[in-house]
């Protein structure tokens, strides 16, 4: 009783002390709750209709991406979780924030109860054929840093949270003599018997360690349980019964194979909690142990959940919105959350990481990022991070530098530090140059420049690196274009290498390498070599200089020349697929505009702004239908504009270059208001590592990076009444849109820091200096604003 009175007295004294300071206890804590931006984040957005997102907990830039899996087979399950499903396999520790590949799902845990031990997940059609469980979305919750669901078949509430490198599970079991946790390393369909071999060992009555084989990469793990095992076993799902049986310590159990796993069993009281910590490493089991020791030495689940929420609130608070509806805030902050989730660290707490050469390396004083989905992310996600995550940008480039030193070559798009030509183009180049030109230079600039130059000019590449060479470079250097009869994706390669070379030219000029500057500026104009005046498209061209013939009613078929094949006739509505395609996930209409670095030059090819605008108008207004065969990435269409895939993302902003910015304002508003929604189906296409989300964040702020590598942004139409962006050195850049609404989408006039502003672009330096950009908005186009010669965004030779 005495202790209780003392506690009450202490609480009263604390309240009186706060009142003395002029702080209302209710107001203080109530306001903190109101300011929590994580309440606007809905991790379920994009989990339906092939958004390929996942709803589980993670931290920004983390290694562990923990979450539920409902399936593993086929393109549908690239994210592991589909909202339409009603049963869960379990909870695995690696997911990608929207990709077009089936990967991740490593180290899966599933709590169960029941006499029968199931060794396989079962299927969505027959969940009782395995250990999966049914669930209802009404019993499911997800927020940044937290996920929870009731597993109906077992009466178990599962909760998840995470640190950067450790997943934390809390399972509330019913009263049971056979409460169980299954650890499955082989639940994915189609494991390779040579490359996907896994191992695990049960070391004592509370710990399992092992390595998940996944092709060229391996994921090491250490799992610790809060409750000692009653008994345990290992299994190989290739066999019908547990291979090692059940044992009692000090007997140790182990397993090696592709479809292997382990189970541990407990007696539990009703609502008894069993907690599991799972630390990952891409280096070693010892690295995973150290990660757990460094990040999660305790068992306080609620503390870790709160810490994760605090991290997310801090990150999201870099952008504050006024004049936005709750739905708009949900879309915006979820998009910002996804944008910050897309870059993944690969180094352990001690700095060690697995190098591309297969040797263990160490990141000293920086975070090492193993994956760059740069065909997707160079366009909007990386430019956005130069604004909202400036403390991470140098680490991205330091990671690229470390890869070059280790591998001996500038990589292309790659994942988990395993190199291979993932997509067309050489788009770590714009990631590097965009950061460099915006002032992020805490790395060996000359070394990285020379690596970019070497890859763009050296042919043949060293034999061991041919896969990462610029495919078609030998023809590009000789002919000025990539020929359709020799190399697949010939038109995109010509266009995207021209843009990459423009980026290198800008860095060469800044470094005083004027010969290189002239050389790369010349090749930056190679896009003109695939321009066909007669059709007004970027058209496939053969090695003899002739154009690929037009279809003209003839049957389309595939021509094979050696090991290379391509469609025989040119059809501007055809979206080809490997290996017989000559555009990348797009058609001639969608790739026509891929000259971000020289829009003025493209306008000249159309013989003037009027023709250019007419073609743009047709692009947005024509039928969205494409020629057969269909392609799954053609989604989120406005005419032939395809927002669900990256090559179209900058096109709405091109009207600014032709002196009709009101059409940019109209189209950008159409995209942000029509193609982004709340709810699981809220994304119109594959999230692709933050690219759809970062487009929305930038565009709703009122500008977009049409040309990464140029330290400028092109003005669109701001979506909110006021946005305050925290930039470096405690400064704030504010975008105000006075009289803004869905109808009032058109800019009437603008002021920058109190002075008239008519440019349809703004520099990165102006934003980072802080200040106020204020727009007056109205319901009709103001055809006089932003149309002067000096108002047009810079293009190619402009000295910016």
JSON list of C-alpha atoms in Angstrom, two decimals, residues 345-487:
[
{"chain": "A", "resi": 345, "resn": "UNK", "atom": "CA", "xyz": [21.45, -2.10, -47.21]},
{"chain": "A", "resi": 346, "resn": "UNK", "atom": "CA", "xyz": [23.55, -5.25, -47.49]},
{"chain": "A", "resi": 347, "resn": "UNK", "atom": "CA", "xyz": [26.27, -4.78, -44.89]},
{"chain": "A", "resi": 348, "resn": "UNK", "atom": "CA", "xyz": [26.25, -6.23, -41.38]},
{"chain": "A", "resi": 349, "resn": "UNK", "atom": "CA", "xyz": [26.41, -4.14, -38.23]},
{"chain": "A", "resi": 350, "resn": "UNK", "atom": "CA", "xyz": [30.21, -4.46, -38.32]},
{"chain": "A", "resi": 351, "resn": "UNK", "atom": "CA", "xyz": [30.34, -3.13, -41.89]},
{"chain": "A", "resi": 352, "resn": "UNK", "atom": "CA", "xyz": [31.10, -6.44, -43.62]},
{"chain": "A", "resi": 353, "resn": "UNK", "atom": "CA", "xyz": [29.29, -7.36, -46.83]},
{"chain": "A", "resi": 354, "resn": "UNK", "atom": "CA", "xyz": [29.61, -9.96, -49.56]},
{"chain": "A", "resi": 355, "resn": "UNK", "atom": "CA", "xyz": [31.40, -8.40, -52.52]},
{"chain": "A", "resi": 356, "resn": "UNK", "atom": "CA", "xyz": [30.46, -9.06, -56.12]},
{"chain": "A", "resi": 357, "resn": "UNK", "atom": "CA", "xyz": [33.75, -10.94, -56.51]},
{"chain": "A", "resi": 358, "resn": "UNK", "atom": "CA", "xyz": [32.68, -13.40, -53.82]},
{"chain": "A", "resi": 359, "resn": "UNK", "atom": "CA", "xyz": [35.12, -12.02, -51.25]},
{"chain": "A", "resi": 360, "resn": "UNK", "atom": "CA", "xyz": [34.04, -10.45, -47.98]},
{"chain": "A", "resi": 361, "resn": "UNK", "atom": "CA", "xyz": [34.46, -6.67, -48.00]},
{"chain": "A", "resi": 362, "resn": "UNK", "atom": "CA", "xyz": [33.96, -3.95, -45.41]},
{"chain": "A", "resi": 363, "resn": "UNK", "atom": "CA", "xyz": [32.07, -0.68, -45.71]},
{"chain": "A", "resi": 364, "resn": "UNK", "atom": "CA", "xyz": [33.97, 1.80, -43.57]},
{"chain": "A", "resi": 365, "resn": "UNK", "atom": "CA", "xyz": [31.93, 4.80, -42.54]},
{"chain": "A", "resi": 366, "resn": "UNK", "atom": "CA", "xyz": [29.03, 4.31, -44.93]},
{"chain": "A", "resi": 367, "resn": "UNK", "atom": "CA", "xyz": [26.06, 2.06, -45.63]},
{"chain": "A", "resi": 368, "resn": "UNK", "atom": "CA", "xyz": [26.55, -0.37, -48.50]},
{"chain": "A", "resi": 369, "resn": "UNK", "atom": "CA", "xyz": [23.60, -0.88, -50.84]},
{"chain": "A", "resi": 370, "resn": "UNK", "atom": "CA", "xyz": [23.68, -4.18, -52.69]},
{"chain": "A", "resi": 371, "resn": "UNK", "atom": "CA", "xyz": [20.81, -3.66, -55.14]},
{"chain": "A", "resi": 372, "resn": "UNK", "atom": "CA", "xyz": [20.11, -0.98, -57.73]},
{"chain": "A", "resi": 373, "resn": "UNK", "atom": "CA", "xyz": [16.95, -1.41, -59.82]},
{"chain": "A", "resi": 374, "resn": "UNK", "atom": "CA", "xyz": [18.17, 1.59, -61.75]},
{"chain": "A", "resi": 375, "resn": "UNK", "atom": "CA", "xyz": [16.12, 1.31, -64.98]},
{"chain": "A", "resi": 376, "resn": "UNK", "atom": "CA", "xyz": [13.16, 2.02, -62.73]},
{"chain": "A", "resi": 377, "resn": "UNK", "atom": "CA", "xyz": [14.63, 4.17, -59.98]},
{"chain": "A", "resi": 378, "resn": "UNK", "atom": "CA", "xyz": [16.87, 6.64, -61.84]},
{"chain": "A", "resi": 379, "resn": "UNK", "atom": "CA", "xyz": [13.81, 8.44, -63.19]},
{"chain": "A", "resi": 380, "resn": "UNK", "atom": "CA", "xyz": [12.10, 9.60, -59.99]},
{"chain": "A", "resi": 381, "resn": "UNK", "atom": "CA", "xyz": [13.09, 7.63, -56.90]},
{"chain": "A", "resi": 382, "resn": "UNK", "atom": "CA", "xyz": [16.74, 8.67, -56.78]},
{"chain": "A", "resi": 383, "resn": "UNK", "atom": "CA", "xyz": [15.98, 12.33, -57.69]},
{"chain": "A", "resi": 384, "resn": "UNK", "atom": "CA", "xyz": [13.37, 12.40, -54.91]},
{"chain": "A", "resi": 385, "resn": "UNK", "atom": "CA", "xyz": [15.89, 11.09, -52.39]},
{"chain": "A", "resi": 386, "resn": "UNK", "atom": "CA", "xyz": [18.30, 13.92, -53.26]},
{"chain": "A", "resi": 387, "resn": "UNK", "atom": "CA", "xyz": [15.58, 16.17, -51.78]},
{"chain": "A", "resi": 388, "resn": "UNK", "atom": "CA", "xyz": [14.10, 14.20, -48.87]},
{"chain": "A", "resi": 389, "resn": "UNK", "atom": "CA", "xyz": [17.02, 11.94, -47.90]},
{"chain": "A", "resi": 390, "resn": "UNK", "atom": "CA", "xyz": [20.20, 13.95, -48.54]},
{"chain": "A", "resi": 391, "resn": "UNK", "atom": "CA", "xyz": [22.06, 12.11, -45.77]},
{"chain": "A", "resi": 392, "resn": "UNK", "atom": "CA", "xyz": [21.91, 8.86, -47.77]},
{"chain": "A", "resi": 393, "resn": "UNK", "atom": "CA", "xyz": [22.80, 10.00, -51.29]},
{"chain": "A", "resi": 394, "resn": "UNK", "atom": "CA", "xyz": [26.59, 9.90, -50.89]},
{"chain": "A", "resi": 395, "resn": "UNK", "atom": "CA", "xyz": [26.31, 6.35, -49.53]},
{"chain": "A", "resi": 396, "resn": "UNK", "atom": "CA", "xyz": [24.51, 5.25, -52.71]},
{"chain": "A", "resi": 397, "resn": "UNK", "atom": "CA", "xyz": [27.39, 6.52, -54.82]},
{"chain": "A", "resi": 398, "resn": "UNK", "atom": "CA", "xyz": [30.03, 5.19, -52.41]},
{"chain": "A", "resi": 399, "resn": "UNK", "atom": "CA", "xyz": [28.37, 1.78, -52.79]},
{"chain": "A", "resi": 400, "resn": "UNK", "atom": "CA", "xyz": [28.66, 2.03, -56.57]},
{"chain": "A", "resi": 401, "resn": "UNK", "atom": "CA", "xyz": [32.30, 3.04, -56.21]},
{"chain": "A", "resi": 402, "resn": "UNK", "atom": "CA", "xyz": [32.95, 0.02, -53.97]},
{"chain": "A", "resi": 403, "resn": "UNK", "atom": "CA", "xyz": [31.30, -2.29, -56.50]},
{"chain": "A", "resi": 404, "resn": "UNK", "atom": "CA", "xyz": [33.50, -0.96, -59.29]},
{"chain": "A", "resi": 405, "resn": "UNK", "atom": "CA", "xyz": [36.67, -1.45, -57.24]},
{"chain": "A", "resi": 406, "resn": "UNK", "atom": "CA", "xyz": [35.64, -4.97, -56.31]},
{"chain": "A", "resi": 407, "resn": "UNK", "atom": "CA", "xyz": [34.26, -6.08, -59.65]},
{"chain": "A", "resi": 408, "resn": "UNK", "atom": "CA", "xyz": [36.53, -4.10, -61.96]},
{"chain": "A", "resi": 409, "resn": "UNK", "atom": "CA", "xyz": [33.60, -2.71, -63.96]},
{"chain": "A", "resi": 410, "resn": "UNK", "atom": "CA", "xyz": [30.60, -0.40, -63.62]},
{"chain": "A", "resi": 411, "resn": "UNK", "atom": "CA", "xyz": [27.58, -2.67, -63.11]},
{"chain": "A", "resi": 412, "resn": "UNK", "atom": "CA", "xyz": [24.20, -2.43, -64.77]},
{"chain": "A", "resi": 413, "resn": "UNK", "atom": "CA", "xyz": [20.90, -2.99, -62.96]},
{"chain": "A", "resi": 414, "resn": "UNK", "atom": "CA", "xyz": [21.45, -5.71, -60.35]},
{"chain": "A", "resi": 415, "resn": "UNK", "atom": "CA", "xyz": [20.18, -7.18, -57.10]},
{"chain": "A", "resi": 416, "resn": "UNK", "atom": "CA", "xyz": [21.92, -8.52, -53.98]},
{"chain": "A", "resi": 417, "resn": "UNK", "atom": "CA", "xyz": [25.27, -7.44, -55.39]},
{"chain": "A", "resi": 418, "resn": "UNK", "atom": "CA", "xyz": [25.07, -10.19, -58.02]},
{"chain": "A", "resi": 419, "resn": "UNK", "atom": "CA", "xyz": [25.93, -8.57, -61.35]},
{"chain": "A", "resi": 420, "resn": "UNK", "atom": "CA", "xyz": [24.11, -9.15, -64.60]},
{"chain": "A", "resi": 421, "resn": "UNK", "atom": "CA", "xyz": [22.45, -7.05, -67.28]},
{"chain": "A", "resi": 422, "resn": "UNK", "atom": "CA", "xyz": [18.99, -6.67, -65.80]},
{"chain": "A", "resi": 423, "resn": "UNK", "atom": "CA", "xyz": [17.41, -4.09, -68.09]},
{"chain": "A", "resi": 424, "resn": "UNK", "atom": "CA", "xyz": [18.28, -1.98, -71.10]},
{"chain": "A", "resi": 425, "resn": "UNK", "atom": "CA", "xyz": [20.53, 1.06, -70.71]},
{"chain": "A", "resi": 426, "resn": "UNK", "atom": "CA", "xyz": [23.39, 1.94, -68.39]},
{"chain": "A", "resi": 427, "resn": "UNK", "atom": "CA", "xyz": [21.42, 3.78, -65.76]},
{"chain": "A", "resi": 428, "resn": "UNK", "atom": "CA", "xyz": [23.72, 3.86, -62.80]},
{"chain": "A", "resi": 429, "resn": "UNK", "atom": "CA", "xyz": [25.22, 6.65, -64.93]},
{"chain": "A", "resi": 430, "resn": "UNK", "atom": "CA", "xyz": [22.32, 9.10, -64.38]},
{"chain": "A", "resi": 431, "resn": "UNK", "atom": "CA", "xyz": [22.11, 8.07, -60.71]},
{"chain": "A", "resi": 432, "resn": "UNK", "atom": "CA", "xyz": [25.77, 9.05, -60.30]},
{"chain": "A", "resi": 433, "resn": "UNK", "atom": "CA", "xyz": [25.68, 12.20, -62.43]},
{"chain": "A", "resi": 434, "resn": "UNK", "atom": "CA", "xyz": [22.44, 13.47, -60.91]},
{"chain": "A", "resi": 435, "resn": "UNK", "atom": "CA", "xyz": [23.93, 13.19, -57.43]},
{"chain": "A", "resi": 436, "resn": "UNK", "atom": "CA", "xyz": [27.21, 14.75, -58.56]},
{"chain": "A", "resi": 437, "resn": "UNK", "atom": "CA", "xyz": [25.60, 17.74, -60.23]},
{"chain": "A", "resi": 438, "resn": "UNK", "atom": "CA", "xyz": [23.45, 18.37, -57.17]},
{"chain": "A", "resi": 439, "resn": "UNK", "atom": "CA", "xyz": [26.56, 18.65, -55.02]},
{"chain": "A", "resi": 440, "resn": "UNK", "atom": "CA", "xyz": [26.87, 15.16, -53.53]},
{"chain": "A", "resi": 441, "resn": "UNK", "atom": "CA", "xyz": [30.57, 14.44, -54.01]},
{"chain": "A", "resi": 442, "resn": "UNK", "atom": "CA", "xyz": [31.90, 12.59, -50.97]},
{"chain": "A", "resi": 443, "resn": "UNK", "atom": "CA", "xyz": [33.56, 9.83, -53.03]},
{"chain": "A", "resi": 444, "resn": "UNK", "atom": "CA", "xyz": [36.33, 9.43, -55.57]},
{"chain": "A", "resi": 445, "resn": "UNK", "atom": "CA", "xyz": [34.85, 11.47, -58.41]},
{"chain": "A", "resi": 446, "resn": "UNK", "atom": "CA", "xyz": [37.63, 10.85, -60.95]},
{"chain": "A", "resi": 447, "resn": "UNK", "atom": "CA", "xyz": [37.60, 7.12, -60.33]},
{"chain": "A", "resi": 448, "resn": "UNK", "atom": "CA", "xyz": [33.86, 6.85, -60.92]},
{"chain": "A", "resi": 449, "resn": "UNK", "atom": "CA", "xyz": [33.99, 9.10, -63.96]},
{"chain": "A", "resi": 450, "resn": "UNK", "atom": "CA", "xyz": [36.71, 6.96, -65.54]},
{"chain": "A", "resi": 451, "resn": "UNK", "atom": "CA", "xyz": [34.64, 3.82, -64.90]},
{"chain": "A", "resi": 452, "resn": "UNK", "atom": "CA", "xyz": [31.64, 5.33, -66.68]},
{"chain": "A", "resi": 453, "resn": "UNK", "atom": "CA", "xyz": [33.79, 6.46, -69.58]},
{"chain": "A", "resi": 454, "resn": "UNK", "atom": "CA", "xyz": [35.49, 3.07, -69.88]},
{"chain": "A", "resi": 455, "resn": "UNK", "atom": "CA", "xyz": [32.23, 1.17, -70.06]},
{"chain": "A", "resi": 456, "resn": "UNK", "atom": "CA", "xyz": [30.80, 3.57, -72.64]},
{"chain": "A", "resi": 457, "resn": "UNK", "atom": "CA", "xyz": [33.80, 3.37, -74.96]},
{"chain": "A", "resi": 458, "resn": "UNK", "atom": "CA", "xyz": [35.66, 0.11, -74.40]},
{"chain": "A", "resi": 459, "resn": "UNK", "atom": "CA", "xyz": [34.79, -2.73, -76.73]},
{"chain": "A", "resi": 460, "resn": "UNK", "atom": "CA", "xyz": [35.14, -5.56, -76.36]},
{"chain": "A", "resi": 461, "resn": "UNK", "atom": "CA", "xyz": [34.74, -5.61, -72.61]},
{"chain": "A", "resi": 462, "resn": "UNK", "atom": "CA", "xyz": [36.90, -8.07, -70.67]},
{"chain": "A", "resi": 463, "resn": "UNK", "atom": "CA", "xyz": [35.51, -11.58, -71.30]},
{"chain": "A", "resi": 464, "resn": "UNK", "atom": "CA", "xyz": [34.43, -12.10, -67.70]},
{"chain": "A", "resi": 465, "resn": "UNK", "atom": "CA", "xyz": [32.41, -8.88, -67.85]},
{"chain": "A", "resi": 466, "resn": "UNK", "atom": "CA", "xyz": [30.72, -9.26, -71.23]},
{"chain": "A", "resi": 467, "resn": "UNK", "atom": "CA", "xyz": [27.33, -9.76, -69.60]},
{"chain": "A", "resi": 468, "resn": "UNK", "atom": "CA", "xyz": [27.61, -6.32, -68.00]},
{"chain": "A", "resi": 469, "resn": "UNK", "atom": "CA", "xyz": [28.88, -4.56, -71.11]},
{"chain": "A", "resi": 470, "resn": "UNK", "atom": "CA", "xyz": [26.73, -2.19, -73.08]},
{"chain": "A", "resi": 471, "resn": "UNK", "atom": "CA", "xyz": [25.02, -4.66, -75.41]},
{"chain": "A", "resi": 472, "resn": "UNK", "atom": "CA", "xyz": [25.33, -3.41, -78.99]},
{"chain": "A", "resi": 473, "resn": "UNK", "atom": "CA", "xyz": [28.17, -1.01, -78.20]},
{"chain": "A", "resi": 474, "resn": "UNK", "atom": "CA", "xyz": [30.30, -2.21, -81.11]},
{"chain": "A", "resi": 475, "resn": "UNK", "atom": "CA", "xyz": [27.54, -1.28, -83.55]},
{"chain": "A", "resi": 476, "resn": "UNK", "atom": "CA", "xyz": [26.75, 1.93, -81.75]},
{"chain": "A", "resi": 477, "resn": "UNK", "atom": "CA", "xyz": [30.34, 3.15, -82.03]},
{"chain": "A", "resi": 478, "resn": "UNK", "atom": "CA", "xyz": [30.49, 2.18, -85.71]},
{"chain": "A", "resi": 479, "resn": "UNK", "atom": "CA", "xyz": [27.01, 3.01, -87.02]},
{"chain": "A", "resi": 480, "resn": "UNK", "atom": "CA", "xyz": [25.67, 5.49, -84.48]},
{"chain": "A", "resi": 481, "resn": "UNK", "atom": "CA", "xyz": [22.73, 3.21, -83.67]},
{"chain": "A", "resi": 482, "resn": "UNK", "atom": "CA", "xyz": [22.02, -0.35, -82.57]},
{"chain": "A", "resi": 483, "resn": "UNK", "atom": "CA", "xyz": [20.72, -2.46, -85.52]},
{"chain": "A", "resi": 484, "resn": "UNK", "atom": "CA", "xyz": [17.54, -4.49, -85.12]},
{"chain": "A", "resi": 485, "resn": "UNK", "atom": "CA", "xyz": [18.91, -7.44, -87.11]},
{"chain": "A", "resi": 486, "resn": "UNK", "atom": "CA", "xyz": [21.88, -7.86, -84.76]},
{"chain": "A", "resi": 487, "resn": "UNK", "atom": "CA", "xyz": [20.79, -6.92, -81.23]}
]
